[in-house]
Short mmCIF file of C-alpha atoms in Angstrom, two decimals:
data_model
loop_
_atom_site.label_atom_id
_atom_site.label_comp_id
_atom_site.label_asym_id
_atom_site.label_seq_id
_atom_site.Cartn_x
_atom_site.Cartn_y
_atom_site.Cartn_z
CA MET A 1 25.02 -28.44 47.05
CA ARG A 2 24.97 -28.11 43.03
CA GLU A 3 26.82 -30.42 41.49
CA LYS A 4 29.81 -29.53 39.28
CA GLN A 5 29.01 -28.19 35.92
CA ALA A 6 29.88 -30.65 33.12
CA ASN A 7 32.97 -29.06 30.83
CA LEU A 8 31.15 -27.56 27.55
CA SER A 9 34.38 -28.39 24.91
CA ALA A 10 34.61 -26.23 22.36
CA PHE A 11 32.82 -27.68 19.06
CA ASP A 12 35.26 -28.08 15.88
CA TYR A 13 33.63 -25.32 13.61
CA GLN A 14 33.96 -25.14 10.07
CA GLY A 15 34.88 -21.56 8.68
CA GLY A 16 35.76 -19.78 5.18
CA LYS A 17 34.35 -20.89 2.07
CA LEU A 18 32.66 -23.78 3.88
CA VAL A 19 30.41 -21.19 5.73
CA THR A 20 29.79 -18.44 3.14
CA GLU A 21 28.69 -21.46 0.38
CA ARG A 22 26.29 -22.07 3.10
CA LEU A 23 25.45 -18.47 4.22
CA CYS A 24 24.80 -18.43 0.29
CA LYS A 25 22.46 -20.74 0.15
CA ALA A 26 20.08 -19.58 3.43
CA LEU A 27 20.17 -16.12 2.38
CA ASP A 28 19.15 -17.30 -1.80
CA ALA A 29 22.83 -15.50 -2.08
CA LYS A 30 23.78 -16.36 -5.78
CA ASN A 31 27.21 -15.44 -5.38
CA LEU A 32 29.96 -13.58 -2.99
CA SER A 33 29.03 -10.25 -4.29
CA GLU A 34 25.12 -10.63 -3.76
CA LEU A 35 25.73 -11.84 -0.31
CA SER A 36 27.99 -8.85 0.74
CA SER A 37 25.05 -6.58 -0.49
CA ILE A 38 22.93 -8.86 1.25
CA LEU A 39 25.11 -8.61 4.62
CA ASN A 40 26.38 -5.00 4.21
CA ILE A 41 30.07 -6.29 4.90
CA PRO A 42 32.99 -6.13 2.16
CA THR A 43 33.74 -8.56 -0.37
CA SER A 44 37.35 -8.28 0.84
CA THR A 45 36.58 -9.10 4.62
CA MET A 46 34.90 -12.76 3.14
CA SER A 47 38.34 -12.97 1.25
CA THR A 48 40.06 -12.87 4.41
CA TRP A 49 37.82 -15.18 5.97
CA HIS A 50 38.65 -17.54 3.16
CA LYS A 51 42.02 -17.23 3.44
CA ARG A 52 42.13 -17.72 7.25
CA ASP A 53 39.31 -19.88 7.66
CA LEU A 54 37.57 -17.92 9.73
CA CYS A 55 34.20 -19.03 10.96
CA PRO A 56 31.88 -15.56 11.12
CA TYR A 57 30.40 -15.99 14.31
CA GLU A 58 28.59 -12.68 14.28
CA VAL A 59 27.17 -13.23 10.53
CA VAL A 60 26.20 -16.57 11.53
CA LEU A 61 23.71 -15.20 14.49
CA ARG A 62 22.71 -12.66 12.21
CA ALA A 63 21.34 -15.00 9.27
CA HIS A 64 20.05 -17.47 12.16
CA MET A 65 17.76 -14.36 13.77
CA TYR A 66 16.52 -13.35 10.49
CA THR A 67 15.99 -16.48 8.78
CA GLY A 68 15.64 -19.35 11.53
CA VAL A 69 19.15 -21.24 9.36
CA SER A 70 20.49 -23.66 11.86
CA VAL A 71 23.47 -22.32 13.57
CA ARG A 72 24.44 -26.22 14.09
CA TRP A 73 24.36 -26.69 10.15
CA LEU A 74 26.49 -23.41 9.12
CA THR A 75 29.07 -23.24 11.40
CA LEU A 76 29.31 -27.44 11.46
CA GLY A 77 27.78 -28.75 8.59
CA GLU A 78 25.21 -31.06 10.29
CA GLY A 79 21.90 -31.48 10.29
CA GLU A 80 19.72 -29.21 7.88
CA ALA A 81 19.93 -25.86 7.15
CA PHE A 82 15.62 -24.84 8.19
CA PRO A 83 15.38 -28.68 10.33
CA ASN A 84 12.01 -26.83 11.55
CA ARG A 85 10.45 -26.75 8.29
CA GLY A 86 9.96 -30.44 7.79
CA ASP A 87 8.36 -30.71 11.01
CA GLN A 88 5.43 -28.20 10.17
CA GLU A 89 4.04 -29.97 6.97
CA ASP A 90 1.06 -31.42 9.17
CA SER A 91 -1.53 -28.84 8.35
CA ASN A 92 -2.93 -29.10 11.66
CA LEU A 93 0.56 -28.21 13.72
CA ILE A 94 0.87 -25.98 16.90
CA PHE A 95 4.61 -24.29 16.42
CA ASP A 96 5.92 -20.95 18.17
CA ILE A 97 7.32 -18.71 16.28
CA ASP A 98 9.63 -15.72 17.14
CA SER A 99 7.64 -12.56 18.13
CA TYR A 100 9.15 -8.41 18.68
CA LYS A 101 8.05 -5.17 18.89
CA ILE A 102 9.22 -2.23 17.24
CA LEU A 103 10.67 0.13 19.59
CA ASN A 104 12.41 3.59 18.33
CA GLY A 105 13.43 1.17 14.88
CA GLU A 106 14.80 -1.73 17.15
CA LEU A 107 13.65 -4.93 17.09
CA ILE A 108 12.75 -6.17 20.72
CA SER A 109 12.27 -9.79 21.55
CA GLN A 110 8.58 -10.87 23.33
CA LYS A 111 7.76 -13.92 24.11
CA PRO A 112 6.95 -16.80 21.20
CA LEU A 113 3.71 -16.67 19.67
CA THR A 114 1.56 -20.20 19.40
CA LEU A 115 0.29 -20.78 15.67
CA ASP A 116 -1.59 -23.33 14.18
CA THR A 117 -0.22 -23.69 10.80
CA SER A 118 -3.81 -23.43 9.39
CA ILE A 119 -3.86 -19.98 10.19
CA LEU A 120 -1.45 -19.44 7.20
CA GLY A 121 -4.02 -20.57 5.05
CA ASP A 122 -2.63 -20.68 1.45
CA THR A 123 -0.04 -18.79 2.28
CA SER A 124 2.42 -21.86 1.85
CA VAL A 125 4.77 -20.16 4.14
CA LEU A 126 6.58 -21.55 7.60
CA ASN A 127 9.25 -19.76 7.70
CA VAL A 128 7.70 -16.83 10.13
CA MET A 129 8.43 -14.21 12.56
CA ALA A 130 5.34 -11.98 14.44
CA VAL A 131 5.57 -8.27 15.14
CA PHE A 132 3.43 -6.49 17.52
CA ASP A 133 2.29 -3.60 16.74
CA SER A 134 -0.62 -1.41 18.40
CA ASP A 135 -3.69 -3.47 18.28
CA CYS A 136 -2.20 -5.88 15.41
CA THR A 137 -0.22 -8.96 15.04
CA TYR A 138 1.59 -8.85 11.80
CA VAL A 139 2.69 -12.20 10.50
CA ILE A 140 6.10 -11.87 8.14
CA ASP A 141 7.84 -14.28 5.61
CA ARG A 142 11.10 -14.16 6.57
CA ASP A 143 11.64 -15.87 2.89
CA THR A 144 10.89 -13.23 1.22
CA ARG A 145 13.76 -10.45 0.81
CA LYS A 146 12.47 -8.89 -2.60
CA ALA A 147 10.28 -6.25 -2.41
CA VAL A 148 7.69 -6.14 -5.24
CA SER A 149 4.62 -4.81 -4.14
CA GLY A 150 2.58 -4.96 -0.09
CA THR A 151 3.67 -4.35 3.45
CA TYR A 152 7.00 -5.46 4.64
CA LEU A 153 9.77 -5.41 7.07
CA VAL A 154 12.46 -3.15 6.46
CA ASP A 155 15.52 -2.34 8.01
CA MET A 156 16.77 1.11 6.83
CA ASP A 157 20.22 2.17 8.36
CA GLY A 158 19.63 0.20 10.80
CA LEU A 159 16.29 0.82 11.93
CA PHE A 160 13.59 -1.51 11.47
CA SER A 161 9.97 -0.35 10.43
CA LEU A 162 6.79 -1.65 8.68
CA ASN A 163 6.13 0.07 5.39
CA LYS A 164 3.90 -0.39 2.24
CA ILE A 165 6.06 -0.51 -0.43
CA GLN A 166 5.60 -0.57 -4.37
CA ARG A 167 8.18 -1.62 -7.01
CA LEU A 168 9.32 1.14 -9.93
CA PRO A 169 11.12 0.74 -12.59
CA GLY A 170 14.82 1.52 -12.39
CA LYS A 171 15.08 -0.78 -9.72
CA LYS A 172 13.27 1.95 -7.35
CA LEU A 173 10.78 1.34 -4.37
CA ALA A 174 8.22 3.72 -3.37
CA ILE A 175 7.71 3.31 0.47
CA GLY A 176 4.51 4.63 2.40
CA PHE A 177 5.51 6.80 5.12
CA ASN A 178 2.84 7.88 7.57
CA GLY A 179 0.36 8.93 4.36
CA SER A 180 3.42 10.55 2.18
CA THR A 181 5.44 8.65 -0.02
CA LEU A 182 9.02 8.31 -0.67
CA THR A 183 10.94 6.85 -3.60
CA VAL A 184 14.51 5.40 -3.05
CA GLU A 185 16.77 3.27 -4.68
CA GLU A 186 16.24 -0.32 -3.82
CA ASP A 187 19.61 -1.31 -2.26
CA GLU A 188 18.82 1.32 0.29
CA VAL A 189 16.47 -0.54 1.61
CA LYS A 190 17.05 -4.46 3.44
CA VAL A 191 13.70 -5.96 3.27
CA VAL A 192 13.74 -8.70 6.05
CA GLY A 193 10.28 -10.77 5.01
CA ARG A 194 6.94 -9.04 3.51
CA VAL A 195 3.64 -9.37 5.74
CA VAL A 196 1.56 -12.42 4.94
CA LEU A 197 -1.26 -12.02 7.69
CA VAL A 198 -2.25 -9.11 10.02
CA MET A 199 -4.16 -9.87 13.20
CA GLU A 200 -6.23 -7.75 14.99
CA LYS A 201 -7.17 -7.31 18.24
CA ASN A 202 -11.23 -7.80 18.85
#
């Protein structure tokens, strides 16, 4: 007979300004207006969080899924924002990273991919994720969320894709789509991360 499950008491979650300030740090947002743009949430909603001292649990989970930021740090103020980064300083360290495949514009979670940090070479990035597409595995730096030039994992209207992007004057982006190029406004595209390594199957 199974032993009785221990009670899982609720944590004393923090909310309001404490959480939004941590979200700003984790997402490199200078202020609430920038955070609002990154999260696609009105600043008025954030003001409500502040007034009522609410914890935006969905946003916390979203930030964790995108960047790997600690949920405990965001909601309780305990530990480090990115606790795994310090453990990854050893150049020979093997670690698991979140992995996905893109199906009909959705990110579908896969088994974690095990990497040796030496594979990343001189990229000097450790907050990474992997996306499997055809015969290639794309390793993506989740700390890069502004497109300049290269291949990026992007979110457009809630649909994910890997695209080559070149920044243009006037806060515009030239995005490659199956051999053609489309010019869009910068705020029409959410950058999830930049591809720093492509591994092809032999």
